[in-house]
């Protein structure tokens, strides 16, 4: 079970408790009392002969009714009061079961009862002085049962929050931490983590310390107490922490901070205390607090909501434990977060999590290494090109890459293959990047042609431009995210981009629309995504990269947020006047690049037609197939120069 699943299970139980409690206290589960009817209705019921007996008390008159005459059961089958509670009372009881039908007048003063009493006497109805309702013990039971159930659910929730544990009800309240037991679980090694070499190097030192603490102490070296792993989700922070424990062969205590903030006040602090207590006893060891931002958020900041108290207490406890640690204890604290900017600075003071290790997205070589780690577990055919797969996955993190290998294995299994071939990886990449094939989409032939021209337009502009990333695949198979796609793959990792390269990118984005305009005579909605991305890129060139002749070098926007984690926002740094100029410049620049893209396609009209025909016929083309088709249709006039 993944950690997220576990967490949501805890929450599920919690909500179940709430709903159950609400139902119980609203009386749904309890025995339902007599239905209250208006006084005159009670009288007409009696006059109609429906009353079998009546109980007259100081407060009310309760009538026990016979079934209506047409549905009357045979003699002797009349219901007997008092009824035992039905097996499934409450919600399921419609009142038509074995239970006698009772109605009450509600509270009426004695003097007003005379007409009713007279009617009762006239009908010869048996009168009681006591209401023969559900006995008291049954009522009591219906109050006690929900309470017991609520408590049970509550304990289950606590227990889950505690990650399991034995020892009676008190043991449940004292939750346990997860310990990776080397007997049960294969330890993670550094060789299982790839693409994060710098982080690994830094952590190697920690492993060495855990293995030979005496050596370090003899020289008086102070090893960092706490290490904070910082990086986007899925980059392998949790995996790295476990690998440190695996390499050092020490116990690994881990706690996911987000698991207990949603629970009950005081629990988080108790768990932290418990965690550190266990760790002290089993030193040397590693204590790992995952997703520490869930509790370690700066106080009084954004999250000053309902869970505030709980978080505060937990954080306080954590700080106290960090400070109270015997400096000689061989316990290494590790924590992970993908939101370092929200952490309380108090956590990062010296002696606490005073060393940060960045676990960033892997680069090309890193992605290849990670794919190889995961591919070790699957049988590979000779044609599988892992580095080509790595090239197709820019921006992906370890978790995504693990998923690609997994999808490839599934694709191979669906084929009934004994080992994975390149087609399985292609399938997996398509699936992950483009979503599933949309089977329901049936395009008209005209639409298919249009999509084919559109994609061929992107691809041919890319083929024509020397700075463009090579085209990997072009496809007009409808996927979850688009009707067609042109995939380009960078030749190598890029850290900076030149103005020409950016312009080329924009031209390729506009190529789809240009091809539609050239060949279909009319444009369509199919390019809206391209237009959005092209506009955003041109705007960035002008406002951030100083690539506008007219507006000069000034940075006109600033990003706020952490660029590492991709959560950035733009902030305007210019006057309204300049903002208007930016808009004009964006429009002009886009128009210019569009004309250039259209010019390229107009020069290669025959290639464009041939490529689109081929796409209509075969749906998917590889980059090589495409350039062969384009080349044989016309000899293009050579690659165009990048600059206009
Ligand atoms: P994080 O804690 O940074 O969100 P995880 O450590 O939970 O990421 O990664 C989830 C899974 O993705 C891992 O169990 C592993 O299978 C895979 N993974 C992530 N990063 C790497 C990596 N650098 N090397 C190998 N596998 C990785
Ligand atoms: Mg994690
Ligand atoms: Zn497009």
XYZ file of C-alpha atoms and ligand atoms in Angstrom:
673
model
C 0.000 0.000 0.000
C 1.371 3.406 -0.826
C 1.700 5.997 1.852
C -0.945 8.151 0.280
C -3.374 5.249 0.330
C -2.675 4.565 3.961
C -3.291 8.146 4.774
C -6.565 8.272 2.961
C -7.675 5.123 4.767
C -7.099 6.856 8.075
C -9.143 9.771 6.891
C -11.844 7.437 5.642
C -12.292 5.914 9.061
C -12.329 9.329 10.592
C -15.169 10.421 8.336
C -16.987 7.164 8.960
C -16.887 7.948 12.675
C -18.273 11.400 12.080
C -21.093 10.228 9.880
C -21.968 7.375 12.188
C -21.977 9.682 15.175
C -24.208 12.134 13.384
C -26.636 9.380 12.431
C -26.622 7.871 15.896
C -27.272 11.123 17.634
C -29.942 12.133 15.200
C -31.775 9.031 16.373
C -31.789 7.177 13.082
C -30.553 4.024 14.761
C -32.722 4.277 17.841
C -36.171 2.725 18.162
C -38.680 5.057 16.679
C -41.385 6.199 19.070
C -45.049 6.542 18.168
C -45.791 8.833 15.338
C -47.403 12.066 16.403
C -50.738 12.886 14.773
C -53.013 15.908 15.050
C -55.651 15.691 17.723
C -58.616 15.548 15.358
C -56.960 12.809 13.341
C -56.573 10.823 16.562
C -60.272 11.241 17.230
C -61.276 10.149 13.755
C -58.969 7.134 14.017
C -60.769 6.097 17.203
C -64.182 6.762 15.697
C -63.192 4.748 12.666
C -62.585 1.763 14.929
C -58.887 1.641 14.311
C -57.783 1.933 17.944
C -57.023 -1.376 19.565
C -55.901 -0.020 22.894
C -55.067 3.356 24.308
C -52.664 4.485 26.978
C -53.655 7.617 28.776
C -50.873 9.243 30.722
C -50.498 12.579 32.377
C -48.994 13.992 29.249
C -50.317 12.283 26.187
C -52.632 9.668 24.775
C -51.006 6.883 22.821
C -53.141 4.753 20.540
C -52.143 1.308 19.370
C -53.774 0.814 16.018
C -55.153 -2.185 14.195
C -54.217 -2.525 10.559
C -56.703 -0.779 8.271
C -59.732 -3.009 7.594
C -58.909 -3.942 3.976
C -55.450 -5.209 4.957
C -56.668 -6.852 8.160
C -54.847 -10.068 8.990
C -56.770 -13.136 10.122
C -58.050 -13.234 13.662
C -55.442 -13.903 16.260
C -52.594 -12.531 14.222
C -52.998 -9.139 15.776
C -49.680 -7.746 16.827
C -48.768 -8.200 20.435
C -47.384 -5.331 22.459
C -44.731 -4.770 23.623
C -42.743 -5.693 20.574
C -39.230 -6.996 20.670
C -36.995 -4.651 18.710
C -36.693 -5.851 15.154
C -33.352 -7.281 14.182
C -32.449 -4.408 11.980
C -34.197 -1.425 13.456
C -33.623 2.198 12.717
C -33.012 3.104 9.140
C -34.379 -0.170 7.881
C -37.543 -0.094 9.911
C -40.418 1.196 7.861
C -42.932 0.706 10.642
C -44.894 -1.845 8.638
C -43.084 -4.829 10.115
C -43.957 -6.750 13.241
C -43.971 -3.596 15.252
C -47.453 -2.360 16.245
C -48.513 0.871 14.700
C -48.672 3.451 17.445
C -49.633 7.059 17.269
C -49.548 9.703 19.919
C -51.448 12.900 20.327
C -48.404 14.524 21.816
C -48.711 16.646 24.881
C -52.323 17.670 25.543
C -53.800 19.057 28.775
C -56.296 16.876 30.603
C -59.371 19.073 29.983
C -59.007 18.915 26.232
C -58.977 15.159 26.192
C -62.632 14.646 26.897
C -63.797 14.243 23.311
C -61.073 11.691 22.735
C -61.754 9.747 25.920
C -65.459 9.720 25.108
C -64.783 8.347 21.686
C -62.508 5.688 23.181
C -65.172 4.635 25.647
C -67.838 4.628 22.949
C -65.688 2.282 20.850
C -64.964 0.038 23.822
C -61.254 0.481 23.447
C -59.123 -1.048 26.179
C -57.514 1.699 28.261
C -54.151 1.508 29.978
C -52.543 3.948 32.317
C -49.085 3.244 30.986
C -47.634 3.481 27.551
C -46.467 0.106 26.414
C -43.536 1.365 24.476
C -40.191 -0.155 23.776
C -38.762 -1.181 27.129
C -36.209 1.036 28.718
C -33.337 -1.407 28.339
C -33.853 -1.493 24.585
C -33.725 2.262 24.406
C -30.610 2.257 26.540
C -29.055 -0.327 24.256
C -29.682 1.851 21.254
C -27.750 4.590 22.926
C -24.917 2.391 24.061
C -24.310 0.487 20.823
C -23.468 3.557 18.744
C -21.169 4.823 21.460
C -19.318 1.530 21.531
C -19.063 1.457 17.753
C -17.835 5.026 17.672
C -15.167 4.233 20.186
C -14.070 1.173 18.279
C -13.772 3.114 15.053
C -11.939 5.829 16.872
C -9.409 3.373 18.232
C -8.979 1.850 14.813
C -8.241 5.270 13.406
C -5.722 5.970 16.133
C -4.130 2.658 15.590
C -3.827 3.220 11.910
C -2.325 6.593 12.549
C 0.149 4.833 14.745
C 1.105 2.450 11.963
C -0.108 -0.564 13.875
C 0.954 -1.768 17.255
C 0.084 -4.262 19.911
C -0.821 -4.184 23.568
C -4.425 -3.450 24.437
C -6.294 -0.197 24.200
C -3.487 1.789 25.750
C -1.063 0.385 23.237
C -3.337 1.695 20.551
C -3.153 5.146 22.003
C 0.591 4.996 22.002
C 1.262 4.781 18.335
C 4.260 3.148 16.808
C 6.655 4.212 14.173
C 7.502 2.263 11.118
C 10.777 0.453 11.344
C 12.204 -1.071 8.255
C 13.135 -4.495 9.367
C 16.009 -5.905 7.447
C 14.707 -9.399 8.024
C 11.474 -8.584 6.223
C 12.470 -6.124 3.625
C 15.392 -6.080 1.281
C 17.483 -3.058 2.273
C 17.797 -0.275 -0.250
C 21.339 0.366 -1.423
C 22.973 3.317 -3.062
C 23.077 1.322 -6.275
C 19.265 1.398 -6.281
C 19.286 5.176 -6.440
C 20.633 6.837 -9.549
C 20.855 10.211 -11.159
C 21.353 12.084 -7.921
C 25.099 11.727 -7.605
C 25.785 14.890 -5.668
C 23.240 14.042 -3.013
C 24.684 10.556 -2.842
C 28.203 11.886 -2.364
C 27.093 14.012 0.544
C 25.226 11.182 2.154
C 28.163 8.813 1.716
C 29.846 10.749 4.488
C 26.936 10.081 6.785
C 27.091 6.388 6.044
C 30.754 6.392 6.855
C 30.080 8.107 10.151
C 27.401 5.613 11.101
C 29.770 2.777 10.320
C 32.811 4.114 12.103
C 31.628 6.626 14.679
C 34.730 6.137 16.842
C 37.036 7.228 14.056
C 35.183 10.508 13.641
C 34.958 11.181 17.352
C 38.636 10.562 17.892
C 39.404 13.424 15.571
C 36.813 15.664 17.195
C 34.844 16.083 14.020
C 31.257 17.149 14.359
C 28.985 15.329 12.041
C 25.806 17.177 11.108
C 22.947 16.217 13.343
C 20.104 16.680 10.922
C 19.970 16.485 7.152
C 17.146 17.926 5.170
C 16.576 16.422 1.735
C 15.012 19.009 -0.532
C 13.642 18.347 -3.984
C 10.563 17.945 -6.151
C 8.255 14.970 -5.556
C 9.374 11.651 -6.952
C 13.062 12.447 -7.200
C 14.005 9.755 -4.709
C 14.263 11.514 -1.349
C 12.567 8.752 0.591
C 14.543 6.200 -1.346
C 17.820 7.963 -0.534
C 17.074 8.097 3.165
C 16.392 4.375 3.167
C 19.530 3.780 1.162
C 21.607 5.534 3.802
C 20.225 3.159 6.401
C 20.721 0.207 4.083
C 24.328 1.069 3.364
C 25.161 1.771 6.978
C 23.237 -1.324 8.055
C 21.465 0.490 10.850
C 17.777 0.546 11.799
C 15.628 3.074 10.012
C 12.762 4.717 11.850
C 10.460 6.650 9.661
C 7.470 8.795 10.229
C 5.399 10.564 7.631
C 4.519 13.937 9.044
C 1.463 14.386 6.887
C -0.073 11.231 8.301
C -0.784 12.604 11.699
C -1.546 16.261 11.280
C -5.017 15.406 10.141
C -5.657 13.358 13.246
C -6.235 14.460 16.789
C -4.601 17.072 18.906
C -1.752 15.757 20.940
C -1.237 12.646 18.895
C 1.472 14.119 16.721
C 3.525 15.215 19.674
C 3.106 11.796 21.271
C 4.304 10.113 18.152
C 7.335 12.323 17.882
C 8.233 11.556 21.495
C 7.744 7.882 20.869
C 9.870 7.985 17.747
C 12.809 9.612 19.428
C 12.561 7.375 22.437
C 12.801 4.299 20.258
C 15.649 5.806 18.303
C 17.667 6.557 21.430
C 17.354 2.945 22.486
C 18.507 1.556 19.178
C 21.388 3.872 18.296
C 23.182 3.839 15.940
C 20.196 4.427 13.722
C 18.455 6.839 11.408
C 15.305 8.749 12.164
C 13.510 9.926 9.057
C 10.637 12.379 9.003
C 9.077 12.405 5.559
C 7.120 15.359 4.216
C 8.192 17.421 7.174
C 6.529 20.535 5.763
C 3.220 19.127 6.960
C 4.207 19.949 10.535
C 7.221 22.133 10.068
C 5.377 24.982 8.413
C 6.325 28.379 9.705
C 4.117 29.341 12.553
C 1.400 31.881 12.086
C 1.939 31.696 8.356
C -0.290 30.409 5.639
C -1.584 27.385 7.468
C -3.024 29.126 10.505
C -6.233 27.145 10.232
C -7.897 24.365 12.138
C -4.937 22.025 12.424
C -2.807 24.849 13.665
C -2.721 23.775 17.286
C -1.843 20.248 16.461
C 0.911 21.248 14.120
C 2.269 23.718 16.609
C 2.422 21.111 19.339
C 4.028 18.562 17.073
C 6.596 21.037 15.865
C 7.385 22.122 19.401
C 7.887 18.550 20.424
C 10.116 17.957 17.446
C 12.263 20.969 18.232
C 12.514 19.909 21.854
C 13.621 16.430 20.845
C 16.152 17.787 18.399
C 17.674 19.989 21.064
C 17.521 17.417 23.802
C 19.587 14.910 21.923
C 22.774 13.734 23.480
C 25.416 14.974 21.050
C 27.301 11.754 21.504
C 24.417 9.553 20.417
C 24.970 8.013 17.030
C 21.584 8.951 15.715
C 21.255 10.722 12.413
C 18.130 12.666 11.739
C 16.889 13.007 8.223
C 13.859 14.750 6.848
C 12.474 15.329 3.396
C 10.418 18.106 1.901
C 9.444 19.432 -1.469
C 8.478 22.781 -0.035
C 11.502 24.142 1.761
C 10.169 27.670 1.481
C 7.320 27.035 3.902
C 9.464 25.459 6.616
C 9.804 27.158 9.935
C 13.298 28.656 10.057
C 13.600 27.349 13.613
C 13.958 23.871 12.159
C 17.054 24.857 10.237
C 19.045 26.371 13.125
C 22.447 24.924 13.896
C 22.141 21.664 15.771
C 18.830 20.925 14.086
C 18.365 20.289 10.365
C 21.381 22.367 9.623
C 22.487 20.662 6.451
C 20.459 20.656 3.291
C 20.964 18.229 0.470
C 19.345 19.110 -2.832
C 17.786 16.209 -4.698
C 17.037 17.742 -8.057
C 15.401 16.429 -11.202
C 17.781 14.142 -13.059
C 19.493 15.269 -16.253
C 19.779 13.127 -19.368
C 22.573 10.932 -18.023
C 20.753 10.681 -14.710
C 17.522 9.595 -16.358
C 19.356 6.948 -18.292
C 20.980 5.663 -15.100
C 17.635 5.558 -13.296
C 16.027 3.690 -16.193
C 18.859 1.172 -16.049
C 18.331 0.667 -12.320
C 14.701 -0.192 -12.881
C 15.351 -2.155 -16.065
C 17.519 -4.545 -14.043
C 14.322 -6.135 -12.830
C 12.908 -6.912 -16.288
C 14.197 -9.083 -19.118
C 15.226 -6.863 -22.019
C 15.350 -7.740 -25.691
C 18.427 -6.834 -27.748
C 16.766 -3.930 -29.544
C 15.887 -1.937 -26.451
C 17.654 1.399 -26.490
C 17.573 2.756 -22.964
C 19.390 5.946 -23.877
C 16.796 6.694 -26.534
C 14.092 6.241 -23.919
C 15.988 8.588 -21.617
C 16.148 11.182 -24.388
C 12.392 11.083 -24.725
C 11.770 11.847 -21.072
C 12.970 15.379 -20.359
C 11.623 16.745 -17.094
C 10.672 13.355 -15.717
C 11.756 12.323 -12.249
C 12.719 8.926 -10.839
C 9.169 7.979 -9.955
C 8.021 8.715 -13.537
C 10.861 6.670 -14.974
C 10.113 3.739 -12.691
C 6.574 4.013 -13.987
C 7.743 3.912 -17.624
C 9.594 0.659 -17.028
C 6.570 -0.714 -15.277
C 4.250 0.279 -18.120
C 6.643 -1.298 -20.598
C 6.540 -4.524 -18.614
C 2.750 -4.422 -18.695
C 2.775 -3.767 -22.433
C 5.096 -6.745 -22.922
C 2.823 -8.913 -20.814
C -0.201 -7.885 -22.860
C 1.641 -8.983 -25.975
C 2.442 -12.266 -24.278
C 6.147 -11.628 -24.822
C 8.884 -13.245 -22.780
C 11.051 -10.165 -22.802
C 10.578 -6.493 -23.418
C 11.337 -4.969 -26.788
C 11.650 -1.388 -27.872
C 8.012 -1.325 -28.978
C 6.968 -1.940 -25.379
C 8.951 1.080 -24.270
C 7.508 3.157 -27.118
C 4.072 2.066 -26.029
C 4.818 2.979 -22.427
C 6.163 6.390 -23.381
C 3.126 7.140 -25.514
C 0.853 6.060 -22.740
C 2.580 8.088 -20.062
C 3.219 11.180 -22.152
C 0.085 11.338 -24.225
C -2.390 9.389 -22.209
C -4.328 6.438 -23.435
C -5.488 6.102 -26.984
C -8.985 7.483 -27.088
C -11.005 4.769 -28.689
C -14.234 6.700 -28.674
C -12.912 9.404 -30.952
C -14.020 8.912 -34.508
C -12.850 11.733 -36.688
C -14.403 12.418 -40.040
C -12.031 11.930 -42.988
C -11.864 15.705 -43.379
C -10.865 16.130 -39.738
C -8.238 13.467 -40.045
C -6.746 15.217 -43.034
C -6.710 18.481 -41.191
C -4.970 16.958 -38.172
C -2.494 15.249 -40.506
C -1.612 18.536 -42.215
C -1.363 20.250 -38.867
C 1.091 17.731 -37.445
C 3.034 17.508 -40.690
C 3.345 21.287 -40.499
C 4.968 21.140 -37.051
C 7.248 18.338 -38.148
C 8.366 19.888 -41.431
C 9.226 23.224 -39.862
C 11.283 21.291 -37.315
C 13.011 19.295 -40.059
C 13.842 22.459 -41.943
C 15.413 24.364 -39.078
C 18.947 23.442 -38.088
C 18.461 24.542 -34.465
C 15.257 22.573 -33.974
C 15.244 19.451 -31.851
C 15.087 16.368 -34.067
C 11.625 14.963 -34.693
C 11.134 11.609 -33.002
C 7.565 10.708 -33.902
C 4.527 12.208 -35.513
C 1.150 10.730 -34.889
C -2.488 11.449 -35.545
C -3.792 8.821 -33.144
C -6.250 10.553 -30.843
C -4.981 10.474 -27.293
C -6.400 11.671 -24.039
C -4.703 15.030 -24.384
C -4.684 15.753 -28.093
C -5.807 14.681 -31.502
C -2.315 14.469 -32.871
C 1.199 14.959 -31.705
C 4.681 15.729 -32.906
C 7.361 14.639 -30.481
C 10.757 16.238 -30.635
C 13.652 15.062 -28.564
C 16.566 17.292 -27.646
C 19.907 16.035 -28.915
C 21.477 16.698 -25.582
C 20.826 18.311 -22.268
C 20.482 22.055 -22.656
C 21.208 24.491 -19.908
C 20.901 27.739 -21.829
C 19.009 28.502 -24.966
C 19.932 31.055 -27.563
C 17.542 33.518 -29.084
C 17.581 31.588 -32.347
C 16.756 28.356 -30.602
C 13.813 29.972 -28.862
C 12.567 31.495 -32.093
C 12.857 28.110 -33.740
C 10.775 26.567 -31.002
C 8.071 29.159 -31.534
C 8.140 28.626 -35.284
C 7.709 24.886 -34.851
C 4.766 25.531 -32.523
C 3.187 27.792 -35.144
C 3.896 25.360 -37.992
C 0.689 23.415 -37.366
C -1.510 26.432 -37.781
C 0.487 27.629 -40.788
C 0.039 24.293 -42.545
C -3.702 24.413 -41.935
C -3.922 27.884 -43.365
C -1.860 26.954 -46.427
C -3.604 23.730 -47.314
C -7.102 23.924 -45.894
C -7.765 27.494 -46.841
C -9.290 28.032 -43.442
C -7.953 27.741 -39.912
C -9.466 25.755 -37.047
C -9.559 25.543 -33.276
C -6.971 22.779 -33.373
C -4.085 25.145 -32.737
C -5.209 26.830 -29.543
C -2.760 24.961 -27.365
C 0.110 25.738 -29.733
C -0.847 29.392 -29.741
C -0.961 29.549 -25.968
C 2.478 28.057 -25.598
C 3.992 30.134 -28.381
C 2.611 33.329 -26.907
C 3.908 32.481 -23.448
C 7.369 31.765 -24.805
C 7.551 34.950 -26.872
C 6.404 36.953 -23.876
C 9.154 35.441 -21.790
C 11.744 36.269 -24.427
C 10.697 39.868 -24.253
C 10.062 40.368 -20.566
C 12.668 38.136 -18.984
C 15.431 37.360 -21.414
C 15.969 40.846 -22.782
C 15.481 39.667 -26.359
C 13.477 42.608 -27.597
C 15.141 45.363 -29.595
C 12.419 47.770 -28.686
C 12.131 47.170 -24.963
C 15.787 46.552 -24.273
C 17.482 44.649 -21.546
C 15.336 45.479 -18.558
C 13.737 42.499 -16.893
C 10.088 43.375 -16.939
C 8.762 40.584 -14.808
C 10.164 38.744 -11.876
C 9.376 35.226 -10.801
C 8.303 34.659 -7.265
C 8.429 31.215 -5.719
C 10.991 28.480 -5.997
C 12.072 27.833 -9.592
C 13.539 24.482 -8.527
C 10.096 23.143 -7.816
C 8.335 24.654 -10.764
C 5.935 26.657 -8.618
C 6.600 30.103 -9.948
C 4.467 33.102 -10.469
C 5.133 36.155 -12.535
C 5.189 39.555 -11.004
C 5.048 42.613 -13.200
C 7.905 45.047 -12.818
C 6.877 47.722 -15.244
C 4.472 50.575 -15.809
C 1.111 50.225 -17.493
C 2.573 52.051 -20.452
C 5.331 49.460 -20.835
C 2.850 46.641 -20.343
C 0.986 47.885 -23.384
C 4.203 48.017 -25.343
C 4.958 44.449 -24.307
C 1.607 43.317 -25.650
C 2.263 45.019 -28.963
C 5.738 43.604 -29.204
C 4.460 40.087 -28.436
C 1.896 40.349 -31.207
C 4.398 41.684 -33.698
C 7.008 39.089 -32.910
C 4.516 36.241 -33.094
C 3.207 37.484 -36.431
C 6.738 37.690 -37.780
C 7.630 34.171 -36.673
C 4.358 32.859 -38.052
C 5.125 34.325 -41.469
C 8.535 32.685 -41.426
C 7.049 29.305 -40.510
C 4.477 29.656 -43.272
C 7.221 30.603 -45.720
C 9.144 27.442 -44.898
C 6.075 25.308 -45.523
C 5.151 27.135 -48.707
C 8.630 26.346 -50.030
C 8.070 22.684 -49.197
C 4.523 22.318 -50.293
C 5.130 18.959 -51.971
C 6.820 17.526 -48.898
C 3.960 18.760 -46.767
C 1.393 17.057 -48.980
C 3.365 13.822 -49.033
C 3.889 13.793 -45.273
C 0.206 14.461 -44.606
C -0.858 11.714 -47.020
C 1.470 9.286 -45.301
C 0.080 10.246 -41.915
C -3.497 9.762 -43.051
C -2.534 6.346 -44.333
C -0.345 5.155 -41.470
C -1.286 7.329 -38.476
C 2.200 7.260 -36.933
C 5.563 7.973 -38.519
C 9.014 7.936 -37.028
C 11.291 10.908 -37.539
C 13.395 9.024 -40.081
C 10.393 7.861 -42.090
C 9.113 11.374 -42.168
C 12.323 12.905 -43.422
C 12.636 10.191 -46.086
C 9.117 10.950 -47.315
C 9.729 14.683 -47.249
C 13.068 14.349 -49.073
C 11.733 12.185 -51.852
C 8.772 14.480 -52.482
C 10.994 17.428 -53.384
C 14.570 18.292 -52.971
C 14.176 21.144 -50.529
C 16.277 24.188 -51.189
C 18.549 23.229 -48.308
C 18.104 24.070 -44.683
C 16.965 27.623 -44.124
C 19.189 29.906 -42.150
C 18.054 30.358 -38.604
C 18.091 34.147 -38.553
C 15.805 36.068 -40.831
P 10.285 11.292 -3.149
O 10.403 10.817 -1.756
O 11.389 12.227 -3.560
O 8.953 11.858 -3.494
P 10.493 8.532 -3.681
O 11.783 8.214 -3.045
O 9.287 8.215 -2.898
O 10.461 10.042 -4.119
O 10.441 7.848 -5.109
C 9.384 7.012 -5.492
C 9.889 5.864 -6.324
O 10.422 6.328 -7.553
C 11.020 5.111 -5.676
O 10.529 4.107 -4.864
C 11.779 4.560 -6.866
O 11.194 3.389 -7.342
C 11.607 5.628 -7.896
N 12.717 6.574 -7.868
C 12.639 7.880 -7.552
N 13.834 8.473 -7.649
C 14.706 7.526 -8.020
C 16.109 7.525 -8.282
N 16.829 8.653 -8.165
N 16.675 6.362 -8.648
C 15.941 5.251 -8.774
N 14.627 5.192 -8.536
C 13.998 6.303 -8.176
Mg 8.804 10.654 -0.507
Zn -0.291 21.635 -32.890
